[in-house]
mmCIF file of C-alpha atoms and ligand atoms in Angstrom:
data_model
loop_
_atom_site.group_PDB
_atom_site.id
_atom_site.type_symbol
_atom_site.label_atom_id
_atom_site.label_comp_id
_atom_site.label_asym_id
_atom_site.label_seq_id
_atom_site.Cartn_x
_atom_site.Cartn_y
_atom_site.Cartn_z
ATOM 1 C CA MET O 1 65.118 149.386 98.830
ATOM 2 C CA ARG O 2 68.757 148.111 99.474
ATOM 3 C CA ILE O 3 71.966 150.441 97.902
ATOM 4 C CA HIS O 4 75.374 149.897 98.178
ATOM 5 C CA VAL O 5 77.372 153.192 98.409
ATOM 6 C CA ALA O 6 81.122 152.857 97.502
ATOM 7 C CA THR O 7 83.718 155.600 97.598
ATOM 8 C CA ASP O 8 87.534 156.562 97.574
ATOM 9 C CA HIS O 9 88.443 159.820 100.173
ATOM 10 C CA ALA O 10 87.648 161.742 97.707
ATOM 11 C CA GLY O 11 83.877 161.281 97.471
ATOM 12 C CA LEU O 12 83.610 160.301 101.583
ATOM 13 C CA GLU O 13 82.090 163.307 102.826
ATOM 14 C CA PHE O 14 79.708 163.184 99.852
ATOM 15 C CA ALA O 15 79.510 159.358 100.392
ATOM 16 C CA GLN O 16 78.539 159.851 104.107
ATOM 17 C CA THR O 17 75.587 162.332 103.717
ATOM 18 C CA LEU O 18 74.894 160.436 100.935
ATOM 19 C CA ILE O 19 74.254 157.006 103.553
ATOM 20 C CA LYS O 20 72.774 159.631 105.893
ATOM 21 C CA HIS O 21 70.115 161.188 103.394
ATOM 22 C CA LEU O 22 68.924 157.562 102.136
ATOM 23 C CA THR O 23 68.837 155.696 105.527
ATOM 24 C CA ASP O 24 66.754 158.832 106.600
ATOM 25 C CA GLN O 25 64.339 157.746 104.135
ATOM 26 C CA GLY O 26 63.879 154.831 105.215
ATOM 27 C CA HIS O 27 66.143 152.458 102.790
ATOM 28 C CA ASP O 28 68.099 149.758 103.665
ATOM 29 C CA VAL O 29 71.721 151.169 102.830
ATOM 30 C CA THR O 30 75.567 148.833 103.083
ATOM 31 C CA ASP O 31 78.231 150.826 102.943
ATOM 32 C CA HIS O 32 80.833 149.554 100.821
ATOM 33 C CA GLY O 33 83.459 152.208 102.503
ATOM 34 C CA PRO O 34 85.423 153.045 102.779
ATOM 35 C CA LYS O 35 84.896 154.236 106.272
ATOM 36 C CA THR O 36 87.120 156.582 107.328
ATOM 37 C CA TYR O 37 89.514 159.565 105.151
ATOM 38 C CA GLU O 38 92.493 157.747 104.002
ATOM 39 C CA PRO O 39 94.291 159.689 101.382
ATOM 40 C CA LEU O 40 96.256 156.894 99.405
ATOM 41 C CA ASP O 41 93.301 154.428 99.496
ATOM 42 C CA ASP O 42 91.930 153.924 96.366
ATOM 43 C CA TYR O 43 88.142 152.583 94.428
ATOM 44 C CA PRO O 44 88.249 149.599 92.166
ATOM 45 C CA SER O 45 88.195 147.188 95.879
ATOM 46 C CA PHE O 46 85.108 149.526 97.396
ATOM 47 C CA CYS O 47 83.146 149.902 94.324
ATOM 48 C CA ILE O 48 83.722 146.252 93.031
ATOM 49 C CA SER O 49 81.959 145.431 96.557
ATOM 50 C CA ALA O 50 79.633 147.350 96.197
ATOM 51 C CA ALA O 51 78.761 146.424 92.326
ATOM 52 C CA ARG O 52 79.092 142.411 93.269
ATOM 53 C CA ALA O 53 76.610 143.107 95.712
ATOM 54 C CA VAL O 54 73.204 144.586 93.668
ATOM 55 C CA VAL O 55 74.411 141.536 91.644
ATOM 56 C CA ARG O 56 73.943 139.639 94.037
ATOM 57 C CA ASP O 57 70.752 140.797 96.275
ATOM 58 C CA GLN O 58 69.076 141.405 92.366
ATOM 59 C CA SER O 59 70.272 137.100 91.256
ATOM 60 C CA ALA O 60 68.193 136.592 94.388
ATOM 61 C CA GLY O 61 64.975 138.748 93.593
ATOM 62 C CA LEU O 62 65.593 141.733 95.384
ATOM 63 C CA ALA O 63 65.435 145.150 94.774
ATOM 64 C CA SER O 64 68.901 146.790 94.996
ATOM 65 C CA LEU O 65 71.232 149.672 93.161
ATOM 66 C CA GLY O 66 74.137 151.050 93.791
ATOM 67 C CA VAL O 67 76.226 154.415 94.043
ATOM 68 C CA VAL O 68 80.191 155.039 93.527
ATOM 69 C CA PHE O 69 81.874 158.257 94.407
ATOM 70 C CA GLY O 70 85.270 159.014 93.333
ATOM 71 C CA GLY O 71 86.299 162.512 92.521
ATOM 72 C CA SER O 72 85.144 162.067 88.495
ATOM 73 C CA GLY O 73 83.182 159.504 88.855
ATOM 74 C CA ASN O 74 85.192 158.047 86.386
ATOM 75 C CA GLY O 75 87.530 155.462 87.709
ATOM 76 C CA GLU O 76 84.723 154.109 89.934
ATOM 77 C CA GLN O 77 82.098 153.929 86.355
ATOM 78 C CA ILE O 78 85.138 151.923 85.036
ATOM 79 C CA ALA O 79 85.779 149.160 88.071
ATOM 80 C CA ALA O 80 81.953 148.940 89.035
ATOM 81 C CA ASN O 81 81.395 147.344 85.364
ATOM 82 C CA LYS O 82 84.031 144.934 85.095
ATOM 83 C CA VAL O 83 81.533 142.878 87.819
ATOM 84 C CA GLU O 84 79.170 140.999 85.291
ATOM 85 C CA GLY O 85 75.680 142.144 85.899
ATOM 86 C CA VAL O 86 76.326 145.547 86.648
ATOM 87 C CA ARG O 87 75.209 148.930 84.510
ATOM 88 C CA ALA O 88 77.710 151.324 85.445
ATOM 89 C CA ALA O 89 76.653 154.581 84.236
ATOM 90 C CA LEU O 90 78.415 158.002 85.071
ATOM 91 C CA ALA O 91 76.114 160.468 86.177
ATOM 92 C CA TRP O 92 76.513 164.405 85.968
ATOM 93 C CA ASN O 93 72.927 165.872 86.524
ATOM 94 C CA THR O 94 69.529 164.554 87.025
ATOM 95 C CA SER O 95 68.680 163.888 83.657
ATOM 96 C CA THR O 96 71.655 161.483 83.242
ATOM 97 C CA ALA O 97 70.652 160.273 86.043
ATOM 98 C CA GLN O 98 67.289 159.704 85.163
ATOM 99 C CA LEU O 99 67.818 158.369 81.103
ATOM 100 C CA ALA O 100 70.444 155.832 82.951
ATOM 101 C CA ARG O 101 67.533 154.040 84.756
ATOM 102 C CA GLN O 102 65.312 154.621 82.218
ATOM 103 C CA HIS O 103 67.262 154.175 78.374
ATOM 104 C CA ASN O 104 69.919 151.581 80.184
ATOM 105 C CA ASP O 105 68.120 149.692 83.467
ATOM 106 C CA ALA O 106 71.470 151.079 84.973
ATOM 107 C CA ASN O 107 71.493 149.311 88.069
ATOM 108 C CA VAL O 108 74.862 151.283 89.473
ATOM 109 C CA VAL O 109 75.450 155.220 89.503
ATOM 110 C CA ALA O 110 77.985 156.336 89.464
ATOM 111 C CA ILE O 111 78.948 160.339 90.949
ATOM 112 C CA GLY O 112 82.033 161.912 90.842
ATOM 113 C CA ALA O 113 82.444 164.250 93.466
ATOM 114 C CA ARG O 114 84.721 167.339 92.623
ATOM 115 C CA GLN O 115 81.965 168.015 89.708
ATOM 116 C CA HIS O 116 79.103 168.837 91.724
ATOM 117 C CA THR O 117 77.874 170.339 95.109
ATOM 118 C CA GLU O 118 76.074 167.779 97.615
ATOM 119 C CA ASP O 119 72.630 168.544 96.979
ATOM 120 C CA GLU O 120 73.809 167.704 93.035
ATOM 121 C CA ALA O 121 74.950 164.357 93.858
ATOM 122 C CA ILE O 122 72.100 163.392 95.823
ATOM 123 C CA SER O 123 69.801 164.251 93.561
ATOM 124 C CA SER O 124 71.203 162.131 90.837
ATOM 125 C CA SER O 125 70.868 159.587 93.780
ATOM 126 C CA THR O 126 67.482 159.814 94.255
ATOM 127 C CA ASN O 127 66.524 159.349 90.830
ATOM 128 C CA SER O 128 68.731 157.214 89.141
ATOM 129 C CA SER O 129 66.438 155.195 92.130
ATOM 130 C CA ARG O 130 63.238 155.125 90.371
ATOM 131 C CA ARG O 131 63.505 153.696 87.073
ATOM 132 C CA ARG O 132 60.617 155.147 84.157
ATOM 133 C CA SER O 133 57.482 155.244 86.149
ATOM 134 C CA PRO O 134 54.063 156.636 84.493
ATOM 135 C CA SER O 135 54.290 159.853 86.265
ATOM 136 C CA LYS O 136 58.496 159.993 85.601
ATOM 137 C CA SER O 137 57.882 162.325 88.874
ATOM 138 C CA VAL O 138 60.958 163.417 90.223
ATOM 139 C CA THR O 139 62.032 164.718 93.955
ATOM 140 C CA SER O 140 65.432 166.180 94.793
ATOM 141 C CA ALA O 141 66.740 166.562 98.760
ATOM 142 C CA GLY O 142 68.706 169.381 99.864
ATOM 143 C CA SER O 143 72.117 168.132 102.093
ATOM 144 C CA PRO O 144 74.030 169.255 104.708
ATOM 145 C CA SER O 145 77.301 170.468 102.578
ATOM 146 C CA SER O 146 80.747 169.634 104.712
ATOM 147 C CA PRO O 147 83.922 170.391 102.166
ATOM 148 C CA SER O 148 86.738 168.939 103.924
ATOM 149 C CA THR O 149 87.599 166.558 101.277
ATOM 150 C CA ARG O 150 86.448 167.809 98.289
ATOM 151 C CA ARG O 151 86.655 171.013 96.441
ATOM 152 C CA PRO O 152 84.603 173.826 96.452
ATOM 153 C CA ALA O 153 82.140 173.204 93.785
ATOM 154 C CA ARG O 154 82.761 175.392 90.064
ATOM 155 C CA SER O 155 80.844 176.916 87.742
ATOM 156 C CA ARG O 156 80.277 174.743 84.509
ATOM 157 C CA ALA O 157 81.689 177.579 83.060
ATOM 158 C CA THR O 158 85.111 177.321 84.545
ATOM 159 C CA ARG O 159 84.905 173.848 86.092
ATOM 160 C CA SER O 160 88.430 171.455 85.076
ATOM 161 C CA THR O 161 88.823 168.301 84.130
ATOM 162 C CA ASP O 162 91.085 166.645 87.237
ATOM 163 C CA ALA O 163 89.496 164.408 89.483
HETATM 164 O O1 5RP Q 201 87.724 160.018 90.483
HETATM 165 C C1 5RP Q 201 88.481 159.233 91.081
HETATM 166 C C2 5RP Q 201 89.446 158.699 89.995
HETATM 167 O O2 5RP Q 201 87.987 158.322 88.812
HETATM 168 C C3 5RP Q 201 89.666 159.821 92.394
HETATM 169 O O3 5RP Q 201 88.596 159.916 92.806
HETATM 170 C C4 5RP Q 201 90.533 159.953 92.261
HETATM 171 O O4 5RP Q 201 91.114 159.090 91.034
HETATM 172 C C5 5RP Q 201 91.643 160.370 93.354
HETATM 173 O O5 5RP Q 201 92.375 161.351 92.964
HETATM 174 P P1 5RP Q 201 93.458 162.080 94.228
HETATM 175 O O6 5RP Q 201 93.954 160.423 94.461
HETATM 176 O O7 5RP Q 201 94.385 162.631 93.165
HETATM 177 O O8 5RP Q 201 92.321 162.951 94.720
#
C-alpha cells in the first residue's frame, strides 16, 4: 500500500520511526516532511501535501492512505481535511483508529505525538491501514523510542491538553 506521512517538528521522530516501520513492512511510503528538526516549522503545508497525494493516488485507483503527526494531531487533522476527498480522523487509541476506517472510511489518520508513546502511535497507524475485514484481526508492532523531539508520555490521569 502507498502511505503518505507528514508531520511538523513535534512529531518528527514519531514520523521517522513510523516510516521505517512501514517501509520494513513492505509499504511504499512517501515522506512529505519535514525531513529535519526545525522547531519553528508549521504543519499545514506538510499535511496538505500528504493529503493531496492520498486523494491523487485514490483517484488513480491506487490503495493509498495518509498519516499526519503533530503535538496534538488536532491541527494536522484540520489541515488534512481542507483537501477535498480527504476524511481525516484524529485517532487517540487503537480502537478509534480502527473505527475511523470501519465506520468513517477515513483515508488519513492524525496522531498527537505528544499524547502517546511511539508504540501506541505505530499501533494506531498500522491498524488504521486496515479496513473492516471478516476476521477483524489487528496487529501492532513495537519500535525503539527516542525522546528528543517529544515530551514523555503521561498517564491518562495526568495528561494535560497541551499540543
Ligand atoms: O499539534 C500541533 C497542532 O495541532 C502542533 O504540533 C503544535 O501546536 C506545535 O507546538 P509547538 O510549536 O509549541 O511545538
